Coordinates of C-alpha atoms in Angstrom, one line a residue:
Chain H
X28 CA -74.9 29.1 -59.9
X29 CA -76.5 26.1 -57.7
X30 CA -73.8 25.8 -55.1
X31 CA -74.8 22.2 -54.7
X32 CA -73.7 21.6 -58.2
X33 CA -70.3 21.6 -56.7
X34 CA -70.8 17.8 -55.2
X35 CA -71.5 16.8 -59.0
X36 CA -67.5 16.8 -60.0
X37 CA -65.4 14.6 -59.2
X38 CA -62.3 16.5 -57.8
X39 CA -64.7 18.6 -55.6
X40 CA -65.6 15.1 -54.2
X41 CA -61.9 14.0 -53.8
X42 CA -61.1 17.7 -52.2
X43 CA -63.6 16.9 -49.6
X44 CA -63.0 14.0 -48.8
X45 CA -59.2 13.8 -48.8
X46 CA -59.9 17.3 -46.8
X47 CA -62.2 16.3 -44.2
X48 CA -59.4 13.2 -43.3
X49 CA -56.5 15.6 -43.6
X50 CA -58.8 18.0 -41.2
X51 CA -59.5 15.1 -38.8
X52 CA -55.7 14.5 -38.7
X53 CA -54.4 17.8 -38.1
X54 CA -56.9 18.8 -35.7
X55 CA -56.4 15.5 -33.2
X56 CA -52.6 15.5 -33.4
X57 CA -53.2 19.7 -32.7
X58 CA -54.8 18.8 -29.2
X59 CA -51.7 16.9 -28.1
X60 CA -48.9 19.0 -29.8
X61 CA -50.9 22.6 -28.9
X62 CA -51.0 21.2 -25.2
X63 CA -47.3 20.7 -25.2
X64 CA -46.4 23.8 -26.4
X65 CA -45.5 22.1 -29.4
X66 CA -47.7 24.1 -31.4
X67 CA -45.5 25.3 -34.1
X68 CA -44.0 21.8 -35.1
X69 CA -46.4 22.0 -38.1
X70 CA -45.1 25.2 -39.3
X71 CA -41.2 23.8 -38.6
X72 CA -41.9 20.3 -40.9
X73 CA -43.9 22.7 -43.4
X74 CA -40.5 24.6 -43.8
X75 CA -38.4 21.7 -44.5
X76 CA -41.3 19.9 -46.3
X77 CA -40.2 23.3 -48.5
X78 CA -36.5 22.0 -48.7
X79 CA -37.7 18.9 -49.4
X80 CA -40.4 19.5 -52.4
X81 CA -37.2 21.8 -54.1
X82 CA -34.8 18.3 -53.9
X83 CA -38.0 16.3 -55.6
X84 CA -38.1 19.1 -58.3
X85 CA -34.5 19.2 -58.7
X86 CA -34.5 15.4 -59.4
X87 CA -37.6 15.6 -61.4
X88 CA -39.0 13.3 -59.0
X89 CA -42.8 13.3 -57.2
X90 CA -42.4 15.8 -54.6
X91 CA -44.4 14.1 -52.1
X92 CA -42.0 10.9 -52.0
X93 CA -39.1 12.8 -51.3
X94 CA -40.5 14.8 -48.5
X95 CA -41.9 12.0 -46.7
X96 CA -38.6 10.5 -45.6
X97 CA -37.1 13.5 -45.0
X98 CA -40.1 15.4 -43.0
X99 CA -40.1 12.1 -40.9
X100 CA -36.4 12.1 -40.2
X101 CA -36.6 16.0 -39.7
X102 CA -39.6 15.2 -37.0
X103 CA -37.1 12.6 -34.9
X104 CA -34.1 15.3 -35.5
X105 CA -36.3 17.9 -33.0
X106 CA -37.6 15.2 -30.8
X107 CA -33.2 14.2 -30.8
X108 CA -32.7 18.3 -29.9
X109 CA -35.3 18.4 -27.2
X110 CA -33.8 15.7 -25.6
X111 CA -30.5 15.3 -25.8
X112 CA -29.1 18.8 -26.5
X113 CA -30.8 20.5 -23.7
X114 CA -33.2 23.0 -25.7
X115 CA -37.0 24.1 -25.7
X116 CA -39.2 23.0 -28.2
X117 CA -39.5 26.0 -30.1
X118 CA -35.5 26.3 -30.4
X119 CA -34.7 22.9 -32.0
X120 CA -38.5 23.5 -34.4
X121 CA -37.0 27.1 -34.9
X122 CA -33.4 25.7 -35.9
X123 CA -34.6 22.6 -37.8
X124 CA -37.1 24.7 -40.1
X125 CA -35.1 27.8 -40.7
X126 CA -32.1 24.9 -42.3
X127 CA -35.4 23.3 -44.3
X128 CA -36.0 27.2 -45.7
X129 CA -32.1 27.7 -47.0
X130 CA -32.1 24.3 -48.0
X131 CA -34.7 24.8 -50.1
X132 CA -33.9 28.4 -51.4
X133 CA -29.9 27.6 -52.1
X134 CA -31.7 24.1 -54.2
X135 CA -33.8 26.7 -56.2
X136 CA -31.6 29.4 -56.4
X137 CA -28.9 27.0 -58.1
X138 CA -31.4 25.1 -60.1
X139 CA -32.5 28.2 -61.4
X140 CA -35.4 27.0 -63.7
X141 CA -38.8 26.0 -60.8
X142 CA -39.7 29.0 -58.9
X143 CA -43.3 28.6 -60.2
X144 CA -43.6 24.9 -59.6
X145 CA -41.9 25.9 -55.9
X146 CA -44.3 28.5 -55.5
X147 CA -47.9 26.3 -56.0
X148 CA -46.7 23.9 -52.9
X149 CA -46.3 27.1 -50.9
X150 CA -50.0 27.8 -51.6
X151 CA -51.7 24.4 -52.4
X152 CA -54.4 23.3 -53.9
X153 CA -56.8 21.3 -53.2
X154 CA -59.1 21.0 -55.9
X155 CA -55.8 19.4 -57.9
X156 CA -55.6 16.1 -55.5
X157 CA -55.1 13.2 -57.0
X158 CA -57.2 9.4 -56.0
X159 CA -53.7 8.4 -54.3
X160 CA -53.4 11.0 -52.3
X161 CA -56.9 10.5 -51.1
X162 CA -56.3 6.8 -50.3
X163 CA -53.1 7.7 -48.4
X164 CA -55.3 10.6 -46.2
X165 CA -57.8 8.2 -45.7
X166 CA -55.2 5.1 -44.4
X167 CA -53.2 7.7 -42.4
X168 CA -56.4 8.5 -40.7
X169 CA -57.3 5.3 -40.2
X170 CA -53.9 4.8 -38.3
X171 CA -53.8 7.4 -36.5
X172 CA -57.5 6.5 -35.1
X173 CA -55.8 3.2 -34.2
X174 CA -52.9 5.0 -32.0
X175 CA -55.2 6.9 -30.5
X176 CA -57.6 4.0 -29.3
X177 CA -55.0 1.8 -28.2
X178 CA -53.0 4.9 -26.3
X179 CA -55.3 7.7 -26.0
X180 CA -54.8 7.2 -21.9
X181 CA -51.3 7.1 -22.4
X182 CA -51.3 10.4 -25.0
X183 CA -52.9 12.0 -22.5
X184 CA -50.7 11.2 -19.2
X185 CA -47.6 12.4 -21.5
X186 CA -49.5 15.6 -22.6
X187 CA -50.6 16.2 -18.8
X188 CA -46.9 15.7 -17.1
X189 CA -44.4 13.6 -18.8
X190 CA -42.2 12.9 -15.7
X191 CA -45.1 11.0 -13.9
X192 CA -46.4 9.7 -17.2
X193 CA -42.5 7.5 -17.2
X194 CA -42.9 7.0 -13.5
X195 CA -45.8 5.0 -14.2
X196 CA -44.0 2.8 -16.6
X197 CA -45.4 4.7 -20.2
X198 CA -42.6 4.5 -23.1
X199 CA -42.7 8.2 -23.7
X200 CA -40.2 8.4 -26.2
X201 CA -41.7 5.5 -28.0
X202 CA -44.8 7.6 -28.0
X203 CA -43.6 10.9 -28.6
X204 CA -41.7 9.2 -31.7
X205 CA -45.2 7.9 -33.1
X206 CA -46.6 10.9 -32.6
X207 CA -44.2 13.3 -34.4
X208 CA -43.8 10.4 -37.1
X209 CA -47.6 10.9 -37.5
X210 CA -47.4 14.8 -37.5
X211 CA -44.5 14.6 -40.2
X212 CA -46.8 12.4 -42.7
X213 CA -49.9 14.5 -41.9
X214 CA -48.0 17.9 -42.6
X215 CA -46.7 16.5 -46.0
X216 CA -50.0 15.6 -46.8
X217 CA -51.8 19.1 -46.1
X218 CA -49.4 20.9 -47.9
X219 CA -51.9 20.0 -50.8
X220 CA -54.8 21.3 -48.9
X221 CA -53.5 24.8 -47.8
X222 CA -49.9 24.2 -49.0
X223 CA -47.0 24.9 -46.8
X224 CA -46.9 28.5 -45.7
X225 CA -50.5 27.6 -44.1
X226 CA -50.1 24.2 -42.8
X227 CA -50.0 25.0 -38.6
X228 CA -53.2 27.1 -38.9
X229 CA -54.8 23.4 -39.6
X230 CA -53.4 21.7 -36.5
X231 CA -53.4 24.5 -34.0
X232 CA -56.7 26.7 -34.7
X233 CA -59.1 23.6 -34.7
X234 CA -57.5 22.2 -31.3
X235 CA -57.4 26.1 -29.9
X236 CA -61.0 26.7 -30.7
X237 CA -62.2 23.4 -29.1
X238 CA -60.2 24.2 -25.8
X239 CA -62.4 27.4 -25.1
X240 CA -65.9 25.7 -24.7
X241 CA -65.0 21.8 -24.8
X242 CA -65.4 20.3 -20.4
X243 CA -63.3 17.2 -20.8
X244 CA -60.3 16.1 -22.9
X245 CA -62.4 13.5 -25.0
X246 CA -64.3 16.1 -25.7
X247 CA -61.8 18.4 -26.8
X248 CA -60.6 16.1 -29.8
X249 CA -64.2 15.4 -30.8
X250 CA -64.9 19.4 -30.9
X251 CA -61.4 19.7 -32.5
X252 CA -61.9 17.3 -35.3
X253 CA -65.5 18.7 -36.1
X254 CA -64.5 22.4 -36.1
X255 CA -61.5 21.5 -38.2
X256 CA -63.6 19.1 -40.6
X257 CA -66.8 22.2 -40.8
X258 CA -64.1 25.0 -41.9
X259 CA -62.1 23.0 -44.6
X260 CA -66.1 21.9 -46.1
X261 CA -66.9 25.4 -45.7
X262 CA -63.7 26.7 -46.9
X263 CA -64.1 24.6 -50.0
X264 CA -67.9 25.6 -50.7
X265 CA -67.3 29.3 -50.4
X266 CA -63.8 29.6 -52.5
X267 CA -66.0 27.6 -55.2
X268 CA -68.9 30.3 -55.0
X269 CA -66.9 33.0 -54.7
X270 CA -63.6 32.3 -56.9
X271 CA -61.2 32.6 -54.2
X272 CA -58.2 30.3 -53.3
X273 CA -59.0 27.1 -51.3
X274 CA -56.5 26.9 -49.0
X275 CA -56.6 30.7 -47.9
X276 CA -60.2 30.3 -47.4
X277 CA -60.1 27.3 -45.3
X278 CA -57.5 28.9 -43.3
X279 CA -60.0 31.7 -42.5
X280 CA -63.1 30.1 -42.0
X281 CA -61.0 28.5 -39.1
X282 CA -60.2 31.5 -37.7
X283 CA -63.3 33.3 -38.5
X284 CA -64.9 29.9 -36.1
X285 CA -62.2 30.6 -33.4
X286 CA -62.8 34.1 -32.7
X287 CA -66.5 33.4 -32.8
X288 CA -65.8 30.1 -30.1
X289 CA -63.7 32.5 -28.3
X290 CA -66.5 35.4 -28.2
X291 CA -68.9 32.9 -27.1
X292 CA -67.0 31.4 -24.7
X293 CA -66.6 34.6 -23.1
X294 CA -69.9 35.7 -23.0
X295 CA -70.7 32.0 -21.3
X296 CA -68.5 32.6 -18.6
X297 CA -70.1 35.8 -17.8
X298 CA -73.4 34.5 -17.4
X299 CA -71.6 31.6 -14.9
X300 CA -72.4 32.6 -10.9
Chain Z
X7 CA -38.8 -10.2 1.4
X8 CA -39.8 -7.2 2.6
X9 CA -37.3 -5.1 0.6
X10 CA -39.0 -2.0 -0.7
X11 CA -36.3 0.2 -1.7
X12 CA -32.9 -0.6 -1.8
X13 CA -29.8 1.6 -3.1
X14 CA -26.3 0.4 -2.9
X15 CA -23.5 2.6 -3.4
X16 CA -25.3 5.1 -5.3
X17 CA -23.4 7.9 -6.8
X18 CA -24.8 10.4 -9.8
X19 CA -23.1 13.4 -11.3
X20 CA -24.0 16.0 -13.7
X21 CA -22.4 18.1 -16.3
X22 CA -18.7 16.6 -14.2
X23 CA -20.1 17.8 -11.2
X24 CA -21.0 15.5 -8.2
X25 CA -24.6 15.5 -6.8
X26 CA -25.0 12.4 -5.0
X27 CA -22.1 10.4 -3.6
X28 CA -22.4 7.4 -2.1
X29 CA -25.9 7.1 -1.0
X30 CA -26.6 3.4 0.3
X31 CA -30.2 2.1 2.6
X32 CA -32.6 -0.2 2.7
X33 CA -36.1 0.5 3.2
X34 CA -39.0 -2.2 4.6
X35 CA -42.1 -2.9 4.2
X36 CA -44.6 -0.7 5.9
X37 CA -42.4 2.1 6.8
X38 CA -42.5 5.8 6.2
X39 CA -39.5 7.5 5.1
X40 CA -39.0 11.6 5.6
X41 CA -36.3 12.7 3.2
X42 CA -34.7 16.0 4.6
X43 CA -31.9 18.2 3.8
X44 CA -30.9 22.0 2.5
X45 CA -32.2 23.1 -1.1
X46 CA -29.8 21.5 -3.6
X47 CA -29.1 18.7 -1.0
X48 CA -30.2 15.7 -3.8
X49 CA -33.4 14.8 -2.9
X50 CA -36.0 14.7 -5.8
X51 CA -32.7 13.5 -8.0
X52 CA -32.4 10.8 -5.1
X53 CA -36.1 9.7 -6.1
X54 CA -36.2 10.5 -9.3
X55 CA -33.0 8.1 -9.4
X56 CA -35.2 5.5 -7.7
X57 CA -38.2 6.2 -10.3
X58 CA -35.9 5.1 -12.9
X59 CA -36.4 8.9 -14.5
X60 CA -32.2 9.7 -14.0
X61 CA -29.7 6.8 -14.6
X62 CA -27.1 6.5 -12.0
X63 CA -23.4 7.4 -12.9
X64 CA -22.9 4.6 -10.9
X65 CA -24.1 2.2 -8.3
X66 CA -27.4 0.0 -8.3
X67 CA -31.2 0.6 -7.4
X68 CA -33.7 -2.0 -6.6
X69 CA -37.2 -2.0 -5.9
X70 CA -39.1 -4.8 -4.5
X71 CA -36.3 -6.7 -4.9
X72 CA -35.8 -6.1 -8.9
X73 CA -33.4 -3.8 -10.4
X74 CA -35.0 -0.1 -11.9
X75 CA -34.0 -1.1 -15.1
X76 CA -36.0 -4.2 -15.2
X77 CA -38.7 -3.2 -12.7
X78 CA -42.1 -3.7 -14.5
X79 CA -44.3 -3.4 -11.3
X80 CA -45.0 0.5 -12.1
X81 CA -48.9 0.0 -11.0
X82 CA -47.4 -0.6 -7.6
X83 CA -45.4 2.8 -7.2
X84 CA -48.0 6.0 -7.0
X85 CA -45.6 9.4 -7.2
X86 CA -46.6 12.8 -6.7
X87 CA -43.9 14.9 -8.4
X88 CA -42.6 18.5 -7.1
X89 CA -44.4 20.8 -10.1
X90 CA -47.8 21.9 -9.2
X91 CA -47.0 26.0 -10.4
X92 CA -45.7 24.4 -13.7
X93 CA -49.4 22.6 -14.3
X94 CA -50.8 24.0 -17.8
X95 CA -53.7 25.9 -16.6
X96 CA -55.5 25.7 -19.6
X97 CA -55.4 21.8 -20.0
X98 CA -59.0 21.2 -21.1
X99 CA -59.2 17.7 -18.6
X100 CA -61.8 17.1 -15.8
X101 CA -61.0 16.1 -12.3
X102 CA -62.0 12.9 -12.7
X103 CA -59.8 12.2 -16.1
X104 CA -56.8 13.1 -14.3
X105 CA -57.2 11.3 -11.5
X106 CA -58.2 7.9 -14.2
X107 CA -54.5 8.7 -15.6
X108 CA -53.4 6.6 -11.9
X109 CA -54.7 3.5 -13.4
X110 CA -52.8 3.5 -16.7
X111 CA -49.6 1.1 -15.6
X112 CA -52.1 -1.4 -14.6
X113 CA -51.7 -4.4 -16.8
X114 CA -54.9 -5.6 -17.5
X115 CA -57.4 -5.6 -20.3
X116 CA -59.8 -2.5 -20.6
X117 CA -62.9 -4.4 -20.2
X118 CA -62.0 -5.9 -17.2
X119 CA -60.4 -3.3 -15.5
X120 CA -63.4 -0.9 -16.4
X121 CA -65.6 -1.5 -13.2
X122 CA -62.8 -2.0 -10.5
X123 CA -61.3 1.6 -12.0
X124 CA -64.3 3.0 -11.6
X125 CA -64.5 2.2 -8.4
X126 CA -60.8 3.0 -7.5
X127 CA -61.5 6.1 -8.8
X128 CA -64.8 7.1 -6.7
X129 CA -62.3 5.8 -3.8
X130 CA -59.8 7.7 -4.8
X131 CA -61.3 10.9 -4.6
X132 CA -63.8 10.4 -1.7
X133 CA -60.2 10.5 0.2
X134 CA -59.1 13.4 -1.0
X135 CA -62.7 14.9 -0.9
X136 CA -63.0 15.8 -4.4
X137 CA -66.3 14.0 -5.7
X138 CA -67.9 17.3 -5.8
X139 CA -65.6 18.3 -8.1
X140 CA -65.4 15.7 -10.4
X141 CA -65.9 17.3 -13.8
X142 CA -64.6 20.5 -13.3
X143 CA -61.5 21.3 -15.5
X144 CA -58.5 21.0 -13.6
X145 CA -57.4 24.2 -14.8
X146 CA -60.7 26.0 -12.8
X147 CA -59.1 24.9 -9.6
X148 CA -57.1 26.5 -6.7
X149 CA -53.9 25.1 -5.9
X150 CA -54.6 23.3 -3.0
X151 CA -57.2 21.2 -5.1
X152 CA -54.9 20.9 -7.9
X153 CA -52.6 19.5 -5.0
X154 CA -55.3 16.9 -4.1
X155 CA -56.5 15.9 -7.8
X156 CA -53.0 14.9 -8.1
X157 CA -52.5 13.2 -4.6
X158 CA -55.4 11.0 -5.8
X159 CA -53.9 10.1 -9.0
X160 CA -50.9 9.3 -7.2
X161 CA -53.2 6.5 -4.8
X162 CA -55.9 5.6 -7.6
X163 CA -53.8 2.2 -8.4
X164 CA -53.4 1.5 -4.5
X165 CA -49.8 1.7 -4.4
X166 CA -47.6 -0.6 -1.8
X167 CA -44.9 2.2 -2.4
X168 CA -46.1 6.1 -2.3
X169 CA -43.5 8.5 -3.2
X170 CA -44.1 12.0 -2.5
X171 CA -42.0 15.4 -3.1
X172 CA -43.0 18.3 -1.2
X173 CA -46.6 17.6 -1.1
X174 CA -48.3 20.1 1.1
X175 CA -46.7 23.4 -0.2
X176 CA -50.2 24.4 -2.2
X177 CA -52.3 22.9 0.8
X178 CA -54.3 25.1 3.8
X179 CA -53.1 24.4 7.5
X180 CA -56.6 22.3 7.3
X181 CA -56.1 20.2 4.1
X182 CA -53.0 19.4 5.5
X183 CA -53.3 18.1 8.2
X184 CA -56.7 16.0 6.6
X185 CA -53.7 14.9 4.2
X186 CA -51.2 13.6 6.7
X187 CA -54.0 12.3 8.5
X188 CA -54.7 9.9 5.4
X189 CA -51.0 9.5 4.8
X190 CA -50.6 7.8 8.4
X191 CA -54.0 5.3 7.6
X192 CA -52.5 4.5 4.4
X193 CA -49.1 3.8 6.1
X194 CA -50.6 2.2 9.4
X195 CA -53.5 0.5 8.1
X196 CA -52.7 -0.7 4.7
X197 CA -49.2 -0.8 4.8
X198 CA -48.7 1.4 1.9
X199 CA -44.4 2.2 2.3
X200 CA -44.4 5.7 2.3
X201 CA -41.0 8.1 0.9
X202 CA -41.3 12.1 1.3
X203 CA -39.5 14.4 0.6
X204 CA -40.6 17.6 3.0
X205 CA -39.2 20.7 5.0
X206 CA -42.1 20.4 7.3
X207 CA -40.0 18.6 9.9
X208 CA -42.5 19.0 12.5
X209 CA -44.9 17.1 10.8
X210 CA -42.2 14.3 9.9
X211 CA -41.5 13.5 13.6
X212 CA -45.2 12.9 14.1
X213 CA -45.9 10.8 11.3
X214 CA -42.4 9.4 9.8
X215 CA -41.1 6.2 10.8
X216 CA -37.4 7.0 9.6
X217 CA -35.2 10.2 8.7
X218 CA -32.9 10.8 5.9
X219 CA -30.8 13.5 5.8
X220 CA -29.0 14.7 2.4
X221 CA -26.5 17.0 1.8
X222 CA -25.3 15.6 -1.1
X223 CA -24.3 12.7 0.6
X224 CA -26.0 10.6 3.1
X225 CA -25.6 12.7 6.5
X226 CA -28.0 10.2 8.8
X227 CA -30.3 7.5 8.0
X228 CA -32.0 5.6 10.7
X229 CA -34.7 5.7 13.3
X230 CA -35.8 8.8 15.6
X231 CA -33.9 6.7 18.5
X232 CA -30.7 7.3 16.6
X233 CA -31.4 10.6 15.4
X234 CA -32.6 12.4 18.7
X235 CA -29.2 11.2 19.9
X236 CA -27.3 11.9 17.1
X237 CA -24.8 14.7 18.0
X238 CA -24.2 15.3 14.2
X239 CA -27.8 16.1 13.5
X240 CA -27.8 18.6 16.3
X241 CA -25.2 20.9 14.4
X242 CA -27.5 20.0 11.0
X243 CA -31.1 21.1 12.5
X244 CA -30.2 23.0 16.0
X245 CA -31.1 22.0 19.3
X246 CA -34.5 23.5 19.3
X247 CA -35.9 22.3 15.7
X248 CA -34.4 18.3 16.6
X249 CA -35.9 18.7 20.1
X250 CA -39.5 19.4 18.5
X251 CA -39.1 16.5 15.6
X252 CA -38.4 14.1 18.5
X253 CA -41.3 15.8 20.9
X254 CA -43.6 15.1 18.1
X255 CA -42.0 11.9 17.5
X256 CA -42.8 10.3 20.9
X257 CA -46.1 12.3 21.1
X258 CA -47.3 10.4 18.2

């Protein structure tokens, strides 16, 4: 088999492409959110984007519409904990996503009828999106490339030390509300590239493997976004060749590039005086 | 107007219990403030009140003449907070990146800004004597040059008002001194207003142009005139500790 071949179809084509974006997504929101110790957002919204895809298949209704409004509200709901009821991040992610889980399981359990259909979100599958979804990866990105350009100095003041970030006059709540908003539409969209139980690999092992070489924050995002944009190409060529599921394969070709970024790295600062 | 900082009646409490009562000054132009007083006295909530980063249960802030809530000005307040151990060592920015995040409340375009912050940045860190250092990642550093990455961030804008909390615990004997020495240009020569809080009060009678003394409540505010006379702040500091604030006051 020509592996080259591959390019020829058509939802090859999309899976890249939507991929790459999704990629480019997760892995600039990672910086920010993995520097905040916010790390495991992703895998909170994945868990409720779980509640939410078993409401859409209870009301026979596209799953992706009815997880967008609710992964979004979800999102302001922990930035609301954090705030205002006095908790760490991971303790308002950790309550927030264990009530999208038994949300979801008490929907399918009484529905009785869609484990299967529950089951291929959990997974993904990239080689089934659709033209749409590729449009709405490619706007998002497009968006999110916008926030960044017109408040990357700002994104990075809040990331570095929020209390002297408002001192200085930033909106940080404005900000932090744009960026989990942005997080919550990115994670509903990956769940069709490594589908939910694998969604925080994308936005913190891209941003993770860029921290141990990159010199400068810039550089970080741009490492971040091409690690995370390599592994989900590479992820896609090699579960083509060698029959094995997408999503899995992206998962581990970014944690295959970590450990290597993380060996090298070492090895680096060895040879360092 | 000369105004600075001005609080009036300023009380704040927390969870029902009350950590600043009644807190009223003025501050002027030009003049450097030492805020004193036990741990748990108030102090960084008193500034962080003044930031505008706690709301006051009740009473009124102004600065330059402009309630918090209102104040827009931001580019014209540099603040050094009390956190340096809670820095994430592993936060992949240079030297030189941190220090540019100083210039982010000023209100101008990027394109014009972008040669005068270039060179308020060079400045910036020539003060603090950290050019050499400029792209190393912050996280590489020791703590008394994390200290001064963020002292320069805090004067990149060229404040009229500095606020500082604590900012020589991760310095050397040498580094500070170099630091209070560019404190007391700043304050003499530029007229940058200058509010620390410190428990170096040796240091503060050689350099500070005013006391305030918290203990949840305003115990003294005034001039070293006032407080080296001050009976009250005798039983506060002992005989011996407020005789050396007002040696090195008049030995200034």
């Amino acid at each position: 088999m020509d592996l080259f071949d591959l390019f020829n179809h058509g939802f090859i084509q999309r899976a890249l492409v939507a991929g790459s974006f999704i990629a480019v997504l997760c892995s600039t929101l990672g910086v920010f959110l993995v520097l905040r110790r916010l790390s495991l957002i992703g895998d909170g919204l994945a868990h409720v984007t779980f509640g939410s895809v078993a409401v859409g298949l209870l009301f026979q209704t596209y799953p992706f519409y009815v997880a967008v409004p609710i992964v979004m509200a979800s999102a302001l709901g922990i930035m609301k904990l954090i705030d205002k009821a006095r908790l760490y991040g991971d303790a308002a992610i950790g309550i927030v996503s264990s009530m999208g889980i038994a949300g979801g399981v008490i929907i399918a359990s009484a529905a009785g009828g869609f484990n299967v259909d529950l089951f291929s979100y959990l997974f993904g599958n990239i080689l089934a999106i659709n033209p749409t979804e590729v449009w709405i990866a490619a706007a998002l990105s497009v968006c999110l490339v916008i926030v960044i350009f017109f408040y990357y100095h700002e994104l990075m003041a809040i990331t570095f030390d929020e209390e002297s970030a408002k001192a200085s006059g930033i909106k940080v709540a404005r900000i932090n509300r744009v960026l989990v908003l942005l997080t919550a539409l990115t994670v509903v969209l990956a769940m069709k590239v490594v589908g939910i139980m694998l969604i925080s690999a994308l936005l913190i092992i891209p941003p993770v493997t860029a921290i141990q070489f990159s010199r400068g924050f810039k550089a970080t995002i741009v490492i971040s976004c091409a690690a995370g944009v390599i592994c989900v190409i590479a992820g896609i060529m090699i579960s083509y060749a060698l029959d094995l599921p997408a999503g899995a394969t992206i998962v581990t070709a970014n944690f295959v590039l970590f450990i290597s970024a993380f060996i090298f790295a070492r090895l680096c600062s060895k040879d360092r005086p | 107007m000369n105004g600075i900082v001005a609080t009036r009646d300023l009380h704040f409490r927390y969870n029902g219990v009350e950590i600043l009562s009644d807190i009223t000054f003025n501050l002027e132009k030009g003049e450097f403030l030492g805020i004193v007083g036990p741990n748990g006295s108030g102090k960084t909530t008193l500034v962080r009140i003044i930031l505008g980063l706690l709301k006051p249960t009740s009473g009124s802030v102004e600065l330059f003449g402009t309630d918090t809530a209102s104040f827009t000005e931001w580019q014209t307040i540099g603040y050094l907070p009390q956190k340096i151990g809670t820095l994430n060592p592993h936060f992949p920015a240079t030297v030189e990146e941190i220090v540019s995040l100083g210039l982010i409340s000023r209100r101008e375009t990027r394109k014009a800004a972008a040669g005068k912050d270039r060179r308020a940045i060079d400045d910036a860190m020539a003060l603090m004597d950290i050019t050499a250092i400029r792209n190393k990642l912050i996280g590489e550093l020791s703590g008394g040059q994390q200290q001064r990455v963020l002292i320069a961030r805090a004067l990149v804008s060229g404040p009229q008002l500095l606020i500082l909390d604590e900012p020589t615990t991760a310095l050397d004997p040498e580094g500070r001194e170099k630091f209070f020495a560019t404190l007391g240009d700043l304050n003499r020569n530029r007229t940058v207003t200058i509010i620390m809080i410190t428990h170096d009060i040796g240091t503060i009678g050689q350099y500070a142009s005013r006391l305030l003394y918290l203990d949840k409540k305003l115990v003294f505010y005034g001039g070293f005139d006032a407080f080296c006379t001050s009976g009250e702040m005798t039983s506060y500091f002992g005989e011996h500790s407020q005789h050396i604030i007002c040696h090195r006051h008049s030995n200034r």
